[in-house]
XYZ file of C-alpha atoms in Angstrom:
368
model
C -46.732 -83.697 -14.664
C -45.482 -82.437 -11.313
C -44.838 -84.981 -8.544
C -43.692 -84.517 -4.954
C -41.207 -87.110 -3.732
C -41.133 -87.453 0.053
C -37.936 -89.316 0.829
C -37.131 -90.661 4.296
C -33.546 -89.680 5.015
C -31.245 -90.575 7.880
C -27.767 -91.734 8.761
C -26.495 -94.169 11.376
C -26.219 -91.409 13.958
C -29.453 -89.508 13.284
C -33.144 -90.211 13.374
C -35.263 -90.350 10.218
C -36.607 -87.190 8.638
C -38.643 -86.561 5.492
C -37.227 -84.362 2.763
C -39.453 -83.307 -0.138
C -38.378 -82.836 -3.742
C -40.549 -81.710 -6.662
C -39.974 -82.941 -10.221
C -41.614 -82.535 -13.603
C -41.906 -86.140 -14.798
C -43.581 -88.351 -17.384
C -45.939 -91.201 -16.350
C -43.539 -93.711 -17.903
C -40.547 -92.569 -15.840
C -39.452 -95.138 -13.281
C -38.922 -94.303 -9.626
C -35.212 -94.909 -10.202
C -35.199 -92.381 -13.060
C -36.658 -89.812 -10.677
C -34.183 -90.610 -7.893
C -31.342 -90.192 -10.368
C -32.663 -86.775 -11.383
C -33.030 -85.693 -7.759
C -29.430 -86.704 -7.081
C -28.048 -85.156 -10.271
C -30.136 -81.980 -10.357
C -31.173 -81.133 -6.799
C -29.292 -82.967 -4.031
C -26.057 -84.848 -4.608
C -26.022 -86.093 -0.993
C -29.000 -88.436 -1.496
C -27.854 -92.069 -1.138
C -29.461 -95.122 -2.727
C -28.340 -98.335 -4.424
C -28.687 -99.070 -8.135
C -26.961 -101.067 -10.846
C -28.602 -102.742 -13.844
C -31.805 -100.632 -14.158
C -33.480 -103.671 -15.773
C -35.020 -105.736 -12.926
C -32.094 -108.144 -12.899
C -29.685 -107.263 -10.100
C -32.142 -106.413 -7.287
C -29.947 -103.561 -6.020
C -32.577 -100.796 -6.023
C -35.109 -102.402 -3.682
C -36.756 -99.889 -1.329
C -40.151 -99.113 0.190
C -42.319 -97.174 -2.244
C -45.521 -95.906 -0.646
C -45.352 -98.487 2.107
C -44.423 -101.622 0.156
C -41.031 -102.989 -0.818
C -40.403 -102.907 -4.562
C -37.719 -102.339 -7.190
C -37.301 -98.673 -8.080
C -36.281 -99.623 -11.626
C -39.501 -101.577 -12.162
C -42.164 -99.245 -10.730
C -43.141 -96.234 -12.821
C -44.879 -93.005 -11.876
C -48.132 -93.575 -13.751
C -48.688 -97.078 -12.380
C -47.815 -96.035 -8.831
C -50.239 -93.096 -8.814
C -52.949 -95.356 -10.261
C -52.269 -97.890 -7.486
C -52.603 -95.206 -4.820
C -55.875 -94.003 -6.306
C -57.237 -97.560 -6.389
C -56.353 -98.051 -2.717
C -58.016 -94.745 -1.886
C -61.171 -95.707 -3.783
C -61.379 -99.048 -1.993
C -60.963 -97.295 1.366
C -63.675 -94.820 0.407
C -66.094 -97.627 -0.508
C -65.415 -99.434 2.774
C -65.944 -96.280 4.786
C -69.108 -95.499 2.809
C -70.592 -98.893 3.695
C -69.693 -98.337 7.333
C -71.341 -94.934 7.293
C -74.507 -96.294 5.697
C -74.729 -98.892 8.441
C -74.208 -96.247 11.100
C -76.913 -94.092 9.528
C -79.376 -96.975 9.545
C -78.668 -97.851 13.161
C -78.839 -94.272 14.377
C -81.464 -92.183 12.604
C -80.406 -89.128 14.588
C -77.425 -88.778 12.294
C -78.905 -86.681 9.503
C -75.621 -85.806 7.833
C -72.348 -87.628 7.637
C -68.945 -86.190 6.735
C -67.773 -86.679 3.178
C -65.499 -89.433 1.970
C -61.759 -89.036 2.528
C -59.832 -87.410 -0.314
C -58.356 -89.547 -3.053
C -54.650 -90.306 -2.950
C -54.364 -87.783 -5.790
C -57.147 -85.224 -5.397
C -58.159 -83.296 -8.536
C -55.758 -80.402 -8.993
C -53.395 -81.579 -6.262
C -49.787 -82.559 -6.886
C -49.346 -86.346 -6.497
C -47.078 -87.479 -3.675
C -44.838 -90.547 -3.629
C -43.140 -91.564 -0.381
C -39.876 -93.483 -0.571
C -38.230 -95.121 2.451
C -35.460 -97.667 3.122
C -36.275 -101.360 3.368
C -37.427 -102.756 6.685
C -35.847 -105.353 9.000
C -32.366 -104.038 8.165
C -30.340 -101.234 9.778
C -30.095 -98.020 7.767
C -26.598 -97.026 6.661
C -27.630 -93.781 4.951
C -30.920 -92.623 3.454
C -32.215 -95.512 1.293
C -29.125 -97.702 1.738
C -29.468 -100.493 4.323
C -26.996 -102.925 5.875
C -27.850 -106.340 4.364
C -25.226 -108.377 6.237
C -27.766 -110.390 8.247
C -29.733 -110.985 5.044
C -26.662 -112.557 3.425
C -25.692 -114.462 6.588
C -29.147 -116.041 6.732
C -28.871 -117.064 3.101
C -25.516 -118.695 3.791
C -27.037 -120.548 6.754
C -29.226 -122.693 4.444
C -26.173 -123.724 2.366
C -27.711 -122.743 -1.003
C -25.314 -124.728 -3.161
C -25.861 -128.017 -4.958
C -23.830 -130.824 -3.381
C -22.700 -133.680 -5.603
C -19.868 -135.067 -3.509
C -21.429 -138.549 -3.394
C -21.312 -138.934 -7.168
C -17.589 -138.229 -7.424
C -17.649 -137.744 -11.176
C -15.817 -134.447 -11.659
C -14.988 -135.210 -15.312
C -18.546 -134.589 -16.589
C -21.383 -132.204 -15.977
C -24.648 -133.299 -14.367
C -27.283 -132.962 -17.031
C -30.987 -132.430 -16.359
C -34.053 -133.014 -18.479
C -36.307 -130.036 -19.284
C -38.859 -131.441 -16.798
C -36.280 -131.615 -14.013
C -35.105 -128.092 -14.733
C -38.664 -126.716 -14.859
C -39.167 -127.639 -11.183
C -36.454 -125.147 -10.256
C -37.607 -122.193 -12.337
C -39.572 -120.205 -9.749
C -37.064 -120.465 -6.908
C -34.205 -120.032 -9.384
C -35.658 -116.695 -10.494
C -34.931 -115.069 -7.122
C -32.652 -112.038 -7.595
C -32.071 -111.560 -3.841
C -33.443 -108.032 -3.840
C -34.532 -108.299 -0.193
C -38.144 -107.185 -0.738
C -39.621 -110.293 0.914
C -37.208 -110.035 3.845
C -38.049 -106.347 4.268
C -41.778 -107.080 4.654
C -41.487 -110.323 6.670
C -43.439 -110.136 9.947
C -41.631 -113.185 11.317
C -38.206 -111.579 10.833
C -39.466 -108.455 12.595
C -40.292 -110.348 15.810
C -37.814 -113.220 15.554
C -34.227 -112.269 14.605
C -33.300 -115.967 14.419
C -35.670 -116.678 11.512
C -33.603 -117.024 8.329
C -36.254 -115.338 6.214
C -38.347 -116.159 3.130
C -35.521 -115.472 0.664
C -33.284 -118.074 2.304
C -36.016 -120.715 2.487
C -37.014 -120.149 -1.143
C -33.414 -120.916 -2.071
C -33.456 -123.817 0.378
C -36.400 -125.375 -1.446
C -34.443 -125.219 -4.683
C -31.818 -127.464 -3.096
C -34.473 -129.891 -1.821
C -36.099 -130.114 -5.244
C -32.864 -130.366 -7.236
C -32.298 -134.040 -8.083
C -28.546 -133.438 -8.446
C -28.181 -132.663 -4.738
C -27.372 -135.515 -2.354
C -27.918 -133.766 1.008
C -31.722 -133.667 1.162
C -32.136 -135.362 4.530
C -29.570 -133.240 6.357
C -30.986 -130.128 4.726
C -34.490 -130.906 5.941
C -33.174 -131.403 9.474
C -31.590 -127.965 9.277
C -34.737 -126.316 7.892
C -36.802 -128.013 10.626
C -35.261 -125.917 13.431
C -37.990 -124.426 15.633
C -36.725 -120.846 15.878
C -34.908 -120.374 12.596
C -36.540 -122.732 10.104
C -39.828 -123.088 8.250
C -42.015 -123.303 11.365
C -41.245 -119.693 12.287
C -43.079 -118.469 9.191
C -46.352 -116.748 10.156
C -47.914 -117.203 6.684
C -48.690 -113.487 6.414
C -48.340 -113.696 2.597
C -46.377 -110.431 2.349
C -43.381 -112.176 0.773
C -45.512 -113.465 -2.099
C -47.261 -110.142 -2.613
C -44.088 -108.032 -2.957
C -41.788 -110.432 -4.830
C -40.985 -108.759 -8.184
C -40.030 -112.060 -9.822
C -42.975 -114.284 -8.886
C -40.857 -116.623 -6.760
C -43.679 -117.050 -4.189
C -41.468 -117.794 -1.153
C -44.435 -118.716 1.040
C -45.353 -121.547 -1.334
C -41.778 -122.843 -1.224
C -41.810 -122.777 2.582
C -45.028 -124.800 2.510
C -43.428 -127.406 0.229
C -40.466 -127.783 2.570
C -42.936 -128.316 5.426
C -44.635 -131.050 3.387
C -41.305 -132.820 2.882
C -40.582 -132.642 6.634
C -44.064 -133.825 7.628
C -43.839 -136.773 5.258
C -40.708 -137.975 7.049
C -41.785 -137.295 10.668
C -44.339 -138.453 13.225
C -46.118 -136.305 15.810
C -43.382 -136.929 18.391
C -40.657 -135.286 16.332
C -41.395 -131.754 17.561
C -44.213 -129.528 18.788
C -44.346 -127.754 15.424
C -44.881 -130.999 13.543
C -47.376 -132.202 16.160
C -49.312 -128.935 15.775
C -49.815 -129.530 12.047
C -50.658 -133.221 12.332
C -53.065 -132.795 15.271
C -54.805 -129.922 13.497
C -55.420 -132.027 10.392
C -56.553 -135.052 12.425
C -59.045 -133.042 14.492
C -60.498 -131.296 11.447
C -60.718 -134.624 9.673
C -62.685 -136.101 12.567
C -65.018 -133.233 13.332
C -64.963 -130.829 10.427
C -63.287 -128.183 12.601
C -60.920 -128.014 15.577
C -62.030 -129.446 18.920
C -60.596 -126.724 21.165
C -60.861 -128.910 24.279
C -58.327 -131.353 22.885
C -56.079 -129.237 20.683
C -53.843 -127.570 23.289
C -53.611 -130.712 25.429
C -52.588 -132.823 22.455
C -50.098 -130.311 21.051
C -48.564 -128.532 24.050
C -49.220 -131.332 26.525
C -48.190 -133.988 23.979
C -51.137 -136.271 24.753
C -50.472 -135.938 28.541
C -46.808 -136.938 28.085
C -45.401 -133.466 28.677
C -46.176 -132.500 32.286
C -44.391 -129.147 32.014
C -46.370 -128.362 28.884
C -49.645 -129.258 30.596
C -48.801 -127.037 33.570
C -48.054 -124.146 31.221
C -51.636 -124.379 29.955
C -53.024 -123.862 33.471
C -53.260 -120.041 33.601
C -54.749 -119.733 30.115
C -57.127 -122.633 30.681
C -58.315 -121.228 33.996
C -59.008 -117.810 32.503
C -60.825 -119.395 29.544
C -63.099 -121.383 31.841
C -63.651 -118.364 34.100
C -64.722 -116.194 31.150
C -66.865 -118.891 29.584
C -64.597 -119.291 26.563
C -63.846 -122.979 27.019
C -66.529 -125.177 25.386
C -67.646 -128.086 27.549
C -68.978 -130.073 24.613
C -68.058 -130.481 20.981
C -70.394 -130.692 18.026
C -69.062 -131.820 14.679
C -69.735 -129.496 11.746
C -72.509 -130.330 9.322
C -70.018 -130.817 6.504
C -67.712 -133.198 8.348
C -68.045 -135.966 5.757
C -67.233 -133.576 2.916
C -64.258 -132.123 4.799
C -62.975 -135.607 5.569
C -63.294 -136.720 1.960
C -61.417 -133.633 0.747
C -58.567 -134.187 3.206
C -58.326 -137.866 2.291
C -58.324 -137.033 -1.431
C -55.496 -134.519 -0.985
C -53.524 -136.939 1.178
C -53.923 -139.663 -1.435
C -52.693 -137.358 -4.199
C -49.717 -136.264 -2.091
C -48.876 -139.891 -1.342
C -48.926 -140.834 -5.032
C -46.842 -137.772 -5.895
C -44.195 -138.581 -3.280
C -43.913 -142.210 -4.431
C -43.630 -141.326 -8.103
C -40.006 -141.460 -9.277
C -38.475 -138.146 -10.302
C -37.527 -138.207 -13.937
């Protein structure tokens, strides 16, 4: 089958441009196979990273049709099928919207047809390949990952056993202890999660999901003796776990199933367990949110900002900062004067209490 590869090319001194290459490929060929053929047969100047070709090293991570993935893992047939599925879902959504428009406006006797499929019958499929995001481009699909590695180093991703002082023997673990480290230990540092991270895009100080997934491994590892100092480091407002926007992109693109977002959430749980609502605004935000939902089934907007930003009327500067927003909300009728608890408040409260009880038992249980 014929496939068009639209590759975003650039160097440090030029802007991006798209160059198109056409190949005769098999559905089972990987994207990396095709890039190799383009380089060997058509254009030796094309630059990209590769190494193992077996989903182990993480070198060939790049954006394939808008999402970060490993070129050695994605194949042509699966990628074209994915594009067609996305196109079909978009068509269905647009069709529903058009039906609604037709019902509301009977004057519209005819509506334009659905958008073409990603691969229209008879058309040559197209696959767009671009460099990873959130990192400067060196050349073509090669990016500068220095900040990626610096952020990883910032979480000190190494097991510390200095307190034990037993260098003559290894520190053995049971299968159960080792199993708790499997997901985070599977990270191959390909950079896909970092490339798609919305928080990194707007906050250059955020260490990124890859670093915090590795950080959780250190927190969970019973051989490490620096848990408390680690949690203080990961609790930093601008660089640590509270900068995560929970967009879920890191989980969706991870080729190894590490689920960085879940690991960030577990670090947050460890921090919250050790802190009260006066520790920081980020911690207060989480605790106040849970308390208000527990009391009323949903958030009482009249109290939330005052309790979090104003710190229960303790933070005068914080209260003053709420003035402009509060005034505009009242002026536009967006500030509720009363609060009505939700009908399911008792059920919500019982669920929260049940989860809190389970978490309490889990935290008190000794690690084997």
